[in-house]
Amino acid sequence: MTVTYQSRADVPEIEKWRFEDLYVSTADWEKDYQFIETMLPKLKQFDGAIHDGASLYQYLSEKEEVSSKFNLVYVYGMLQADVDTRDTAAQSLVDRAKQLAVKMSAASSFFMPFLLSLEESTLKEYIEQESRLKYFEQDLFDSFRYKAHVLSKEKEEILSQLGEALSSPSHTFNMLNNADIKFGEVTKDDGEKVELTRGMYSKLIEDENRDKRREAYKAYYKPYLQLKNSIASTLASNIKTNVTLARLRNYPSALEKGLFGDMVPKEVYENLIMSTKANITPLHRYTALRKEKLAVEELRQYDLNVPLVKGVKLEISYDEAYETILKALAPLGEEYVSTLKTFKDTRYIDIRETPGKRSGAYNLGVYGVHPFVLLNHHDDLDSMFTMIHEFGHAMHSYYSSKHQPRISAGYSIFVAEVASTVNEVLLINYLLKNETDEMVRKHLLNHFIDQFRGTFFTQVMFAEFEKITHEMAEAGTPLNAEAFNNIYESLFRQYNGDEVVFDEEVKYGWSRIPHFYRPFYVYKYATGFASAIHIAEKLLAGDETTLACYLVFLRSGGSDYPLELLKKTGVDLTTSEPIADALKRFDQLVTEFAE
């Protein structure tokens, strides 16, 4: 039975983050905050005063010190706000940190235009003069890629001052979606009406009772339909802001701006969408199979998540899930498993769902401290998969921080999803291999197919939605609730097939997706999933070379561009092979399940 708490104060300390790992008290936080404020005018004084290797090194080293302290300042407030979004004191810390970020950006806005005004030969000369600049060399030369996209010093300063205002659509949606939203009511088994929570919804939408699923579905979407115009306005503003920034910075398109940092050609993004839609038939076959197995006259959206194998309800406690995860990850070696084992008792994980806590799950790696994993745990199979997914990120953060200097420890989201999804694939294979009950094995196979659909196909659909909406904004086409509805409804039909009969709520799916406020982000789930399928199957086959290469990949942080890091594991996303292989695997899973 899932443990539920009405207050965070009721949760055992061992199941909550230890904020003292960041700061013993808010007074210590305040000291770092004040230190950063005093350092910003000093950084600004370097404007026009960098003339040789020594002064360049002095600026970069002081900037790194300020940035590392700011990271702690921001994270401390953010984590506290996330465990209770209603906590005004925590929100105040976050707001102050955001204001400080704007000041930091303004103080250092001169540097990129200055750097790009240098000749490459001059920069090389500076590095020869000051050997300690070797530490910054890769970053400095990488910055030259941005030469065509950096504005004049004055314009950069103006943009940096607008930073907080430009992020307001995302902030507004997060407050609506996490703090203010009130879902409709659902009926408990005893007939009592209660307000739906996200945690309840994730359980009820999989309930075998179709009336319960329908009631939860309607209650969940109720506030999104009521707020459709407000949310459409925040999303449209976010898209237009992104398009405007891309134009100001001379990118050919918002998509290419989104891919530039990872040095991913737009063909990789477009190939992902085209390859998926060219091989969409197995997903349509699975939707038809779902309708047949559920024996419904009309298949609805609230029928797409219920397990097709009846009577299998896996109750898995948090402790049991943790032990299973450690066994499933054995192919990654003893060091990996023993390190992950320590995370439980060191309070790296905030486990329980409580009122006001941010929904979902994430890992946040903090250099020089440790990873922080947020969960909203329920004692079921989904929660175990969420755990192992976030543990993949956490171990990636742990290894990168341990083996890389600060400057290259941070890794791209593009490679992050590989580390999390390899873990998921190892878990499902472990469960299928060790389960003897045939009905449970069918249930697990069904679960893997649904995970595949959610992590791969749905994310590709989201990626196409982003591409279309940004292209509309670039063409000056109005973006509003109706436009978003039409695009989303059309895509949902293309990806899920003609078997699904649409309720009114289907077309409002766009209104509840936080990832749309981080443009061109979701496609990385799909490329990461395809890459992970390739790596995990080699690990399961006992390929020692792949294991060695994969651990090197985890330790590499951001020391190279994502596509190059993946090539070291044997995955080349500039070809269609990894996507085609993943889709072939999905076809096999559906065929096996149908039989």
Coordinates of C-alpha atoms in Angstrom, one line a residue:
M1 CA 0.0 0.0 0.0
T2 CA 1.4 3.4 -1.0
V3 CA 2.4 5.6 1.9
T4 CA 0.6 8.9 1.8
Y5 CA 1.4 12.0 3.9
Q6 CA -0.8 15.1 4.5
S7 CA 2.2 17.2 5.5
R8 CA 5.9 17.3 4.8
A9 CA 6.5 17.4 8.5
D10 CA 5.2 13.8 8.8
V11 CA 7.7 12.4 6.3
P12 CA 10.7 10.6 8.0
E13 CA 13.9 12.6 7.8
I14 CA 15.7 9.7 6.0
E15 CA 13.2 10.2 3.1
K16 CA 13.9 13.9 2.7
W17 CA 16.8 15.9 1.2
R18 CA 19.4 17.2 3.6
F19 CA 19.6 20.9 2.7
E20 CA 22.6 21.3 5.0
D21 CA 24.7 19.6 2.4
L22 CA 24.3 22.9 0.5
Y23 CA 24.1 25.4 3.3
V24 CA 23.9 24.8 7.1
S25 CA 21.5 27.8 7.3
T26 CA 19.9 30.6 5.3
A27 CA 22.5 32.9 7.0
D28 CA 25.3 31.0 5.2
W29 CA 23.3 31.2 1.9
E30 CA 23.0 35.0 2.5
K31 CA 26.9 35.3 2.9
D32 CA 27.4 33.7 -0.5
Y33 CA 24.6 35.9 -2.0
Q34 CA 26.4 39.0 -0.7
F35 CA 29.8 37.8 -1.8
I36 CA 28.4 37.4 -5.4
E37 CA 26.9 40.9 -5.3
T38 CA 30.3 42.4 -4.2
M39 CA 32.1 40.5 -7.0
L40 CA 29.9 41.6 -9.9
P41 CA 31.3 45.2 -10.1
K42 CA 34.8 43.7 -10.1
L43 CA 33.8 41.5 -13.1
K44 CA 32.4 44.5 -14.8
Q45 CA 35.7 46.3 -14.3
F46 CA 37.4 43.9 -16.7
D47 CA 35.3 45.5 -19.5
G48 CA 38.0 47.1 -21.7
A49 CA 40.8 45.9 -19.4
I50 CA 41.7 42.5 -20.9
H51 CA 44.9 43.0 -22.9
D52 CA 46.9 39.9 -22.4
G53 CA 46.9 36.3 -21.1
A54 CA 47.2 37.2 -17.4
S55 CA 44.2 39.6 -17.4
L56 CA 42.1 37.1 -19.4
Y57 CA 42.9 34.3 -17.0
Q58 CA 42.1 36.5 -14.0
Y59 CA 38.7 37.4 -15.4
L60 CA 37.8 33.8 -16.3
S61 CA 38.9 32.4 -12.9
E62 CA 37.0 35.0 -11.0
K63 CA 33.9 34.5 -13.2
E64 CA 34.1 30.7 -12.6
E65 CA 34.3 31.3 -8.8
V66 CA 31.2 33.5 -8.9
S67 CA 29.3 31.1 -11.2
S68 CA 30.0 28.1 -8.9
K69 CA 28.8 30.0 -5.8
F70 CA 25.7 31.2 -7.7
N71 CA 24.9 27.7 -8.7
L72 CA 24.7 26.8 -4.9
V73 CA 22.7 29.9 -4.2
Y74 CA 20.1 29.1 -6.9
V75 CA 19.9 25.4 -6.2
Y76 CA 19.3 25.9 -2.5
G77 CA 16.3 28.1 -3.1
M78 CA 14.9 26.0 -6.0
L79 CA 15.0 22.7 -4.1
Q80 CA 13.2 24.2 -1.1
A81 CA 10.6 25.7 -3.3
D82 CA 10.1 22.4 -5.2
V83 CA 9.3 20.4 -2.0
D84 CA 6.6 22.9 -1.3
T85 CA 5.6 25.3 -4.1
R86 CA 3.4 27.2 -1.6
D87 CA 6.4 28.1 0.6
T88 CA 6.7 31.9 0.2
A89 CA 10.0 32.1 2.0
A90 CA 11.5 29.5 -0.4
Q91 CA 9.9 31.3 -3.4
S92 CA 11.6 34.5 -2.1
L93 CA 15.0 32.8 -2.2
V94 CA 14.4 31.7 -5.8
D95 CA 13.2 35.2 -6.9
R96 CA 16.3 36.8 -5.3
A97 CA 18.5 34.3 -7.1
K98 CA 16.8 35.1 -10.4
Q99 CA 17.4 38.8 -9.9
L100 CA 21.0 38.0 -9.1
A101 CA 21.3 36.0 -12.3
V102 CA 20.2 39.0 -14.3
K103 CA 22.8 41.1 -12.6
M104 CA 25.5 38.5 -13.3
S105 CA 24.5 38.3 -16.9
A106 CA 24.7 42.1 -17.2
A107 CA 28.1 42.2 -15.5
S108 CA 29.6 39.6 -17.9
S109 CA 27.6 40.6 -21.0
F110 CA 30.7 42.4 -22.4
F111 CA 32.8 39.3 -22.5
M112 CA 31.4 37.4 -25.5
P113 CA 31.5 40.4 -27.9
F114 CA 35.0 41.1 -26.7
L115 CA 36.2 37.5 -27.2
L116 CA 34.7 37.3 -30.6
S117 CA 36.4 40.6 -31.6
L118 CA 39.8 38.9 -31.2
E119 CA 41.6 37.2 -34.0
E120 CA 42.1 33.5 -33.3
S121 CA 45.9 34.1 -33.5
T122 CA 45.6 36.7 -30.7
L123 CA 43.8 34.2 -28.5
K124 CA 46.5 31.6 -29.1
E125 CA 49.1 34.1 -28.2
Y126 CA 47.3 34.8 -24.9
I127 CA 47.3 31.1 -24.1
E128 CA 51.0 30.9 -24.8
Q129 CA 51.6 33.8 -22.5
E130 CA 49.6 32.3 -19.6
S131 CA 49.8 28.5 -19.3
R132 CA 46.9 28.4 -16.8
L133 CA 44.5 29.4 -19.7
K134 CA 44.9 25.8 -21.0
Y135 CA 42.1 25.0 -18.5
F136 CA 39.7 27.3 -20.4
E137 CA 41.1 26.7 -23.9
Q138 CA 38.4 24.3 -25.3
D139 CA 35.6 26.6 -24.0
L140 CA 37.2 29.6 -25.5
F141 CA 37.7 28.2 -29.0
D142 CA 34.2 26.6 -28.8
S143 CA 32.9 30.2 -28.3
F144 CA 34.2 31.2 -31.7
R145 CA 31.3 29.0 -33.2
Y146 CA 28.9 31.7 -31.9
K147 CA 30.7 34.5 -33.7
A148 CA 27.8 35.1 -36.2
H149 CA 25.2 35.0 -33.4
V150 CA 26.6 37.4 -30.8
L151 CA 25.4 41.0 -30.9
S152 CA 27.3 44.2 -30.0
K153 CA 28.3 44.8 -26.4
E154 CA 25.4 47.3 -25.9
K155 CA 22.8 45.0 -27.4
E156 CA 24.0 42.0 -25.3
E157 CA 23.7 44.1 -22.2
I158 CA 20.2 45.0 -23.0
L159 CA 19.2 41.4 -23.7
S160 CA 20.8 40.3 -20.4
Q161 CA 18.7 43.0 -18.5
L162 CA 15.6 41.5 -20.1
G163 CA 16.4 38.0 -18.9
E164 CA 13.9 37.8 -16.1
A165 CA 11.1 39.3 -18.3
L166 CA 11.8 36.9 -21.2
S167 CA 11.4 33.9 -18.8
S168 CA 8.1 35.1 -17.4
P169 CA 5.9 32.9 -19.8
S170 CA 7.6 29.8 -18.4
H171 CA 7.4 31.0 -14.8
T172 CA 3.7 31.9 -15.2
F173 CA 2.9 28.4 -16.6
N174 CA 4.9 26.7 -13.8
M175 CA 2.9 28.6 -11.1
L176 CA -0.4 27.8 -12.8
N177 CA 0.5 24.2 -13.3
N178 CA 2.0 23.5 -9.9
A179 CA 0.7 25.9 -7.3
D180 CA -2.7 27.3 -8.5
I181 CA -4.3 24.5 -10.5
K182 CA -7.3 22.8 -9.0
F183 CA -8.4 19.5 -10.6
G184 CA -12.0 18.3 -10.6
E185 CA -13.4 15.7 -8.2
V186 CA -13.3 12.0 -8.4
T187 CA -15.3 9.4 -6.5
K188 CA -13.6 7.2 -3.9
D189 CA -14.6 3.5 -3.4
D190 CA -16.7 4.5 -0.4
G191 CA -18.6 7.1 -2.5
E192 CA -16.9 10.2 -1.1
K193 CA -16.0 12.9 -3.6
V194 CA -12.4 14.2 -3.3
E195 CA -10.3 16.6 -5.4
L196 CA -8.0 14.7 -7.9
T197 CA -4.2 15.0 -7.4
R198 CA -1.6 14.2 -10.1
G199 CA -0.5 11.2 -8.1
M200 CA -4.1 9.9 -7.9
Y201 CA -4.5 10.5 -11.7
S202 CA -1.5 8.4 -12.6
K203 CA -3.1 5.5 -10.7
L204 CA -6.7 6.0 -11.8
I205 CA -5.9 6.4 -15.5
E206 CA -4.6 2.8 -15.3
D207 CA -7.6 1.5 -13.3
E208 CA -9.4 -1.5 -14.8
N209 CA -12.7 0.2 -14.1
R210 CA -13.4 2.2 -17.2
D211 CA -15.8 4.5 -15.5
K212 CA -13.1 5.4 -13.0
R213 CA -10.7 6.1 -15.8
R214 CA -13.2 8.3 -17.6
E215 CA -14.0 10.3 -14.4
A216 CA -10.3 10.8 -13.6
Y217 CA -9.6 11.9 -17.2
K218 CA -12.4 14.4 -17.2
A219 CA -11.4 15.8 -13.8
Y220 CA -7.7 16.0 -14.8
Y221 CA -8.4 18.0 -18.0
K222 CA -11.1 20.2 -16.5
P223 CA -8.8 23.1 -15.3
Y224 CA -6.8 22.9 -18.6
L225 CA -10.0 23.5 -20.6
Q226 CA -11.0 26.3 -18.2
L227 CA -7.6 28.0 -18.5
K228 CA -7.1 27.2 -22.2
N229 CA -6.8 30.8 -23.3
S230 CA -4.4 31.8 -20.5
I231 CA -2.2 28.8 -21.1
A232 CA -2.3 29.4 -24.9
S233 CA -1.2 32.9 -24.3
T234 CA 1.8 31.9 -22.2
L235 CA 2.8 29.2 -24.7
A236 CA 2.5 31.5 -27.7
S237 CA 4.5 34.1 -25.8
N238 CA 7.2 31.6 -25.1
I239 CA 7.4 30.5 -28.8
K240 CA 7.4 34.0 -30.1
T241 CA 10.2 35.0 -27.7
N242 CA 12.3 32.1 -28.9
V243 CA 11.6 32.9 -32.5
T244 CA 12.5 36.6 -31.9
L245 CA 15.8 35.7 -30.1
A246 CA 16.7 33.4 -33.0
R247 CA 16.1 36.2 -35.5
L248 CA 18.0 38.7 -33.4
R249 CA 20.9 36.4 -33.1
N250 CA 21.0 35.6 -36.9
Y251 CA 20.1 31.9 -36.7
P252 CA 18.4 30.6 -39.9
S253 CA 15.5 29.3 -37.7
A254 CA 14.5 28.8 -34.0
L255 CA 15.1 25.0 -34.5
E256 CA 18.6 25.6 -35.6
K257 CA 19.2 27.9 -32.7
G258 CA 17.9 25.1 -30.4
L259 CA 20.3 22.6 -31.9
F260 CA 23.3 24.8 -32.2
G261 CA 24.7 24.4 -28.7
D262 CA 24.9 20.6 -29.1
M263 CA 26.3 21.0 -32.6
V264 CA 23.4 18.8 -33.9
P265 CA 22.5 19.3 -37.6
K266 CA 18.8 19.9 -38.2
E267 CA 18.8 16.8 -40.4
V268 CA 19.1 14.7 -37.2
Y269 CA 15.9 16.2 -35.9
E270 CA 14.1 16.0 -39.2
N271 CA 15.3 12.4 -39.7
L272 CA 13.9 11.4 -36.3
I273 CA 10.5 12.6 -37.3
M274 CA 10.5 11.2 -40.8
S275 CA 11.9 7.8 -39.8
T276 CA 9.4 7.5 -37.0
K277 CA 6.4 8.4 -39.2
A278 CA 7.6 6.1 -42.0
N279 CA 7.6 3.2 -39.5
I280 CA 4.5 4.1 -37.5
T281 CA 2.5 1.1 -38.6
P282 CA 3.5 -1.1 -35.5
L283 CA 2.1 1.6 -33.2
H284 CA -1.2 1.7 -35.1
R285 CA -1.2 -2.1 -34.9
Y286 CA -0.7 -1.9 -31.1
T287 CA -3.6 0.6 -30.8
A288 CA -5.9 -1.8 -32.7
L289 CA -4.7 -4.6 -30.5
R290 CA -5.5 -2.5 -27.5
K291 CA -9.0 -1.9 -28.7
E292 CA -9.5 -5.6 -29.3
K293 CA -8.1 -6.7 -25.9
L294 CA -10.2 -4.2 -24.0
A295 CA -13.3 -5.3 -25.9
V296 CA -14.6 -1.7 -26.3
E297 CA -16.7 -0.4 -29.1
E298 CA -14.9 2.9 -29.1
L299 CA -11.3 3.3 -28.0
R300 CA -10.8 6.6 -26.1
Q301 CA -7.7 8.4 -24.9
Y302 CA -8.4 7.3 -21.3
D303 CA -8.1 3.7 -22.6
L304 CA -4.5 4.1 -23.8
N305 CA -2.7 3.6 -20.5
V306 CA -4.7 0.8 -18.7
P307 CA -2.7 -2.4 -18.7
L308 CA -4.0 -5.0 -21.1
V309 CA -3.3 -7.9 -18.9
K310 CA -6.1 -8.0 -16.3
G311 CA -5.7 -8.7 -12.7
V312 CA -2.0 -8.0 -12.4
K313 CA -1.4 -5.2 -9.8
L314 CA 2.2 -5.1 -8.7
E315 CA 2.6 -3.6 -5.3
I316 CA 6.3 -2.8 -4.9
S317 CA 7.5 -0.9 -1.8
Y318 CA 10.2 1.7 -2.1
D319 CA 12.7 -0.5 -0.3
E320 CA 11.9 -3.5 -2.5
A321 CA 12.1 -1.4 -5.7
Y322 CA 15.6 -0.1 -4.6
E323 CA 16.9 -3.7 -4.1
T324 CA 15.5 -4.8 -7.4
I325 CA 17.1 -1.8 -9.2
L326 CA 20.5 -2.7 -7.7
K327 CA 20.2 -6.3 -9.1
A328 CA 18.9 -5.1 -12.5
L329 CA 21.9 -2.8 -12.9
A330 CA 24.5 -5.6 -12.3
P331 CA 25.6 -5.5 -16.0
L332 CA 27.0 -2.0 -15.3
G333 CA 29.6 -3.5 -12.9
E334 CA 30.2 -3.6 -9.1
E335 CA 31.5 -0.1 -8.8
Y336 CA 28.4 1.4 -10.3
V337 CA 26.0 -0.7 -8.2
S338 CA 27.8 -0.2 -4.9
T339 CA 28.0 3.6 -5.5
L340 CA 24.3 3.8 -6.2
K341 CA 23.5 1.8 -3.1
T342 CA 24.9 4.5 -0.9
F343 CA 22.5 7.2 -2.3
K344 CA 19.6 5.8 -0.2
D345 CA 21.0 6.5 3.3
T346 CA 22.9 9.7 2.5
R347 CA 19.6 11.5 1.7
Y348 CA 20.3 12.2 -1.9
I349 CA 16.7 11.4 -2.6
D350 CA 13.4 13.2 -1.7
I351 CA 10.9 10.4 -1.9
R352 CA 7.3 11.1 -1.0
E353 CA 4.5 13.0 -2.6
T354 CA 3.2 15.7 -0.2
P355 CA 0.8 18.7 -0.7
G356 CA 2.4 21.5 -2.7
K357 CA 5.4 19.4 -3.8
R358 CA 6.5 19.9 -7.4
S359 CA 5.0 17.1 -9.6
G360 CA 7.0 14.5 -11.5
A361 CA 10.6 13.6 -10.9
Y362 CA 14.1 14.9 -11.7
N363 CA 17.8 14.7 -10.9
L364 CA 19.9 17.7 -10.2
G365 CA 23.7 17.2 -10.1
V366 CA 25.5 19.8 -8.0
Y367 CA 29.2 19.9 -8.7
G368 CA 31.2 19.6 -5.5
V369 CA 28.2 18.4 -3.5
H370 CA 26.2 15.5 -4.9
P371 CA 23.2 14.6 -7.0
F372 CA 19.7 15.6 -5.7
V373 CA 16.9 13.3 -6.9
L374 CA 13.2 14.4 -6.6
L375 CA 10.5 11.7 -6.6
N376 CA 6.8 11.5 -5.9
H377 CA 6.9 7.8 -5.1
H378 CA 4.0 5.4 -5.3
D379 CA 4.5 1.7 -4.6
D380 CA 4.0 0.5 -8.2
L381 CA 5.8 -0.5 -11.3
D382 CA 5.8 3.0 -12.8
S383 CA 7.4 4.5 -9.7
M384 CA 10.2 1.8 -9.9
F385 CA 10.8 2.8 -13.5
T386 CA 10.8 6.5 -12.6
M387 CA 13.4 5.7 -9.9
I388 CA 15.8 3.8 -12.1
H389 CA 15.4 6.5 -14.8
E390 CA 16.4 9.3 -12.4
F391 CA 19.2 7.1 -10.8
G392 CA 20.7 6.9 -14.3
H393 CA 20.9 10.7 -14.4
A394 CA 22.2 10.8 -10.8
M395 CA 25.0 8.3 -11.5
H396 CA 25.9 10.2 -14.7
S397 CA 26.2 13.4 -12.6
Y398 CA 28.2 11.6 -9.9
Y399 CA 30.7 10.1 -12.4
S400 CA 31.0 13.4 -14.4
S401 CA 31.6 15.4 -11.2
K402 CA 34.2 12.9 -10.0
H403 CA 36.2 12.6 -13.2
Q404 CA 35.9 16.0 -14.9
P405 CA 37.0 19.5 -13.8
R406 CA 34.2 21.9 -13.1
I407 CA 34.4 23.4 -16.6
S408 CA 33.6 20.2 -18.4
A409 CA 31.5 18.3 -15.8
G410 CA 28.1 19.5 -17.0
Y411 CA 26.7 17.3 -19.7
S412 CA 24.1 18.0 -22.3
I413 CA 20.5 16.9 -22.0
F414 CA 21.1 15.2 -25.3
V415 CA 23.4 12.6 -23.7
A416 CA 21.6 12.7 -20.3
E417 CA 18.6 10.7 -21.6
V418 CA 20.9 7.9 -22.7
A419 CA 22.1 7.3 -19.2
S420 CA 18.6 7.2 -17.8
T421 CA 17.1 5.0 -20.5
V422 CA 19.9 2.4 -20.5
N423 CA 18.8 1.8 -16.9
E424 CA 15.2 1.4 -17.8
V425 CA 16.0 -1.1 -20.5
L426 CA 18.2 -3.1 -18.1
L427 CA 15.4 -3.2 -15.6
I428 CA 12.7 -4.4 -17.9
N429 CA 15.0 -7.2 -19.2
Y430 CA 15.9 -8.2 -15.6
L431 CA 12.2 -8.4 -14.7
L432 CA 11.2 -10.4 -17.8
K433 CA 14.1 -12.8 -17.3
N434 CA 13.4 -13.5 -13.6
E435 CA 9.6 -13.6 -13.6
T436 CA 8.1 -17.0 -13.7
D437 CA 4.4 -16.1 -13.6
E438 CA 3.2 -16.0 -17.2
M439 CA 0.5 -13.4 -16.6
V440 CA 3.1 -11.1 -14.9
R441 CA 5.5 -11.6 -17.8
K442 CA 2.7 -10.5 -20.2
H443 CA 2.0 -7.5 -18.0
L444 CA 5.7 -6.5 -18.1
L445 CA 5.9 -6.9 -21.8
N446 CA 2.8 -4.7 -22.1
H447 CA 4.5 -2.2 -19.7
F448 CA 7.7 -2.1 -21.9
I449 CA 5.6 -1.4 -25.0
D450 CA 3.8 1.4 -23.3
Q451 CA 7.1 2.8 -21.9
F452 CA 8.4 2.7 -25.5
R453 CA 5.4 4.5 -26.8
G454 CA 5.6 7.2 -24.1
T455 CA 9.4 7.7 -24.2
F456 CA 9.8 7.5 -27.9
F457 CA 6.7 8.0 -30.1
T458 CA 5.0 10.6 -27.8
Q459 CA 8.2 12.6 -27.6
V460 CA 8.6 12.6 -31.4
M461 CA 5.0 13.8 -31.7
F462 CA 5.8 16.6 -29.2
A463 CA 9.0 17.4 -31.2
E464 CA 6.9 17.7 -34.4
F465 CA 4.4 20.0 -32.5
E466 CA 7.3 22.3 -31.5
K467 CA 8.6 22.4 -35.0
I468 CA 5.3 23.2 -36.6
T469 CA 4.3 25.9 -34.0
H470 CA 7.7 27.6 -34.2
E471 CA 7.5 27.6 -38.0
M472 CA 4.1 29.2 -37.8
A473 CA 5.4 31.9 -35.5
E474 CA 8.3 32.5 -38.0
A475 CA 5.7 32.9 -40.8
G476 CA 3.7 35.4 -38.7
T477 CA 0.7 33.0 -38.4
P478 CA -1.3 33.7 -35.2
L479 CA -0.9 31.2 -32.3
N480 CA -3.8 30.7 -30.0
A481 CA -5.8 27.9 -28.3
E482 CA -7.6 27.1 -31.5
A483 CA -4.4 26.8 -33.6
F484 CA -2.7 24.7 -30.9
N485 CA -5.8 22.4 -30.8
N486 CA -5.8 21.9 -34.5
I487 CA -2.1 21.0 -34.7
Y488 CA -2.2 18.7 -31.6
E489 CA -5.4 16.9 -32.7
S490 CA -4.0 16.3 -36.2
L491 CA -0.7 14.9 -34.8
F492 CA -2.4 12.8 -32.2
R493 CA -4.4 11.2 -35.1
Q494 CA -1.3 10.6 -37.2
Y495 CA 0.7 9.0 -34.5
N496 CA -2.0 6.9 -32.7
G497 CA -4.1 5.9 -35.7
D498 CA -7.8 5.9 -36.6
E499 CA -8.9 3.5 -33.9
V500 CA -9.0 6.3 -31.2
V501 CA -12.4 8.1 -30.9
F502 CA -11.7 11.7 -29.7
D503 CA -13.2 13.3 -26.7
E504 CA -13.1 17.1 -26.5
E505 CA -10.1 16.9 -24.1
V506 CA -7.7 15.2 -26.6
K507 CA -6.9 18.3 -28.6
Y508 CA -5.9 20.2 -25.4
G509 CA -3.0 17.8 -24.7
W510 CA -0.6 20.7 -25.5
S511 CA -1.8 22.7 -22.6
R512 CA -0.4 20.5 -19.9
I513 CA 3.2 19.9 -21.2
P514 CA 5.9 21.8 -19.2
H515 CA 8.6 20.7 -21.6
F516 CA 7.2 23.0 -24.3
Y517 CA 8.6 25.9 -22.3
R518 CA 12.1 24.6 -23.0
P519 CA 12.0 24.6 -26.8
F520 CA 13.5 21.7 -28.8
Y521 CA 14.2 19.6 -25.7
V522 CA 11.9 16.7 -26.0
Y523 CA 13.4 15.1 -29.1
K524 CA 16.4 14.2 -27.0
Y525 CA 14.2 11.7 -25.1
A526 CA 13.6 9.9 -28.4
T527 CA 17.2 10.0 -29.6
G528 CA 18.4 9.0 -26.1
F529 CA 15.9 6.1 -26.1
A530 CA 17.1 4.8 -29.5
S531 CA 20.7 5.1 -28.4
A532 CA 20.0 3.4 -25.1
I533 CA 18.3 0.4 -26.8
H534 CA 21.6 -0.2 -28.8
I535 CA 23.9 0.1 -25.8
A536 CA 21.7 -1.9 -23.4
E537 CA 21.4 -4.8 -25.7
K538 CA 25.2 -5.0 -26.0
L539 CA 25.6 -4.8 -22.3
L540 CA 23.1 -7.6 -21.8
A541 CA 25.0 -9.7 -24.2
G542 CA 28.1 -9.3 -21.9
D543 CA 30.0 -7.1 -24.4
E544 CA 33.0 -6.0 -22.2
T545 CA 34.1 -3.4 -24.8
T546 CA 30.7 -1.7 -24.8
L547 CA 30.7 -1.7 -20.9
A548 CA 34.2 -0.1 -20.8
C549 CA 33.2 2.5 -23.5
Y550 CA 29.9 3.2 -21.7
L551 CA 31.5 3.9 -18.4
V552 CA 34.0 6.2 -20.1
F553 CA 31.0 8.0 -21.7
L554 CA 29.4 8.5 -18.2
R555 CA 32.7 9.9 -16.9
S556 CA 33.1 12.2 -19.8
G557 CA 30.6 14.9 -18.8
G558 CA 30.6 17.6 -21.4
S559 CA 34.2 17.1 -22.5
D560 CA 33.1 16.7 -26.2
Y561 CA 30.0 17.4 -28.3
P562 CA 27.1 14.9 -27.7
L563 CA 27.2 13.2 -31.1
E564 CA 30.9 12.6 -30.7
L565 CA 30.5 11.2 -27.2
L566 CA 27.8 8.8 -28.4
K567 CA 30.0 7.6 -31.3
K568 CA 32.4 6.3 -28.7
T569 CA 29.7 3.9 -27.5
G570 CA 29.1 2.7 -31.0
V571 CA 26.0 4.9 -31.7
D572 CA 26.0 7.3 -34.7
L573 CA 22.9 9.4 -34.8
T574 CA 23.9 11.2 -38.1
T575 CA 22.7 7.9 -39.7
S576 CA 19.2 6.5 -39.6
E577 CA 20.4 3.2 -38.2
P578 CA 19.9 3.8 -34.5
I579 CA 16.3 5.0 -35.0
A580 CA 15.5 2.2 -37.5
D581 CA 16.9 -0.4 -35.0
A582 CA 14.8 1.0 -32.2
L583 CA 11.7 0.9 -34.3
K584 CA 12.5 -2.6 -35.4
R585 CA 12.7 -3.6 -31.7
F586 CA 9.3 -2.1 -31.1
D587 CA 7.8 -4.0 -34.0
Q588 CA 9.2 -7.2 -32.5
L589 CA 7.8 -6.4 -29.0
V590 CA 4.3 -5.8 -30.5
T591 CA 4.5 -9.0 -32.5
E592 CA 5.6 -11.0 -29.5
F593 CA 2.8 -9.5 -27.3
A594 CA 0.2 -10.1 -30.0
E595 CA 1.2 -13.7 -30.3

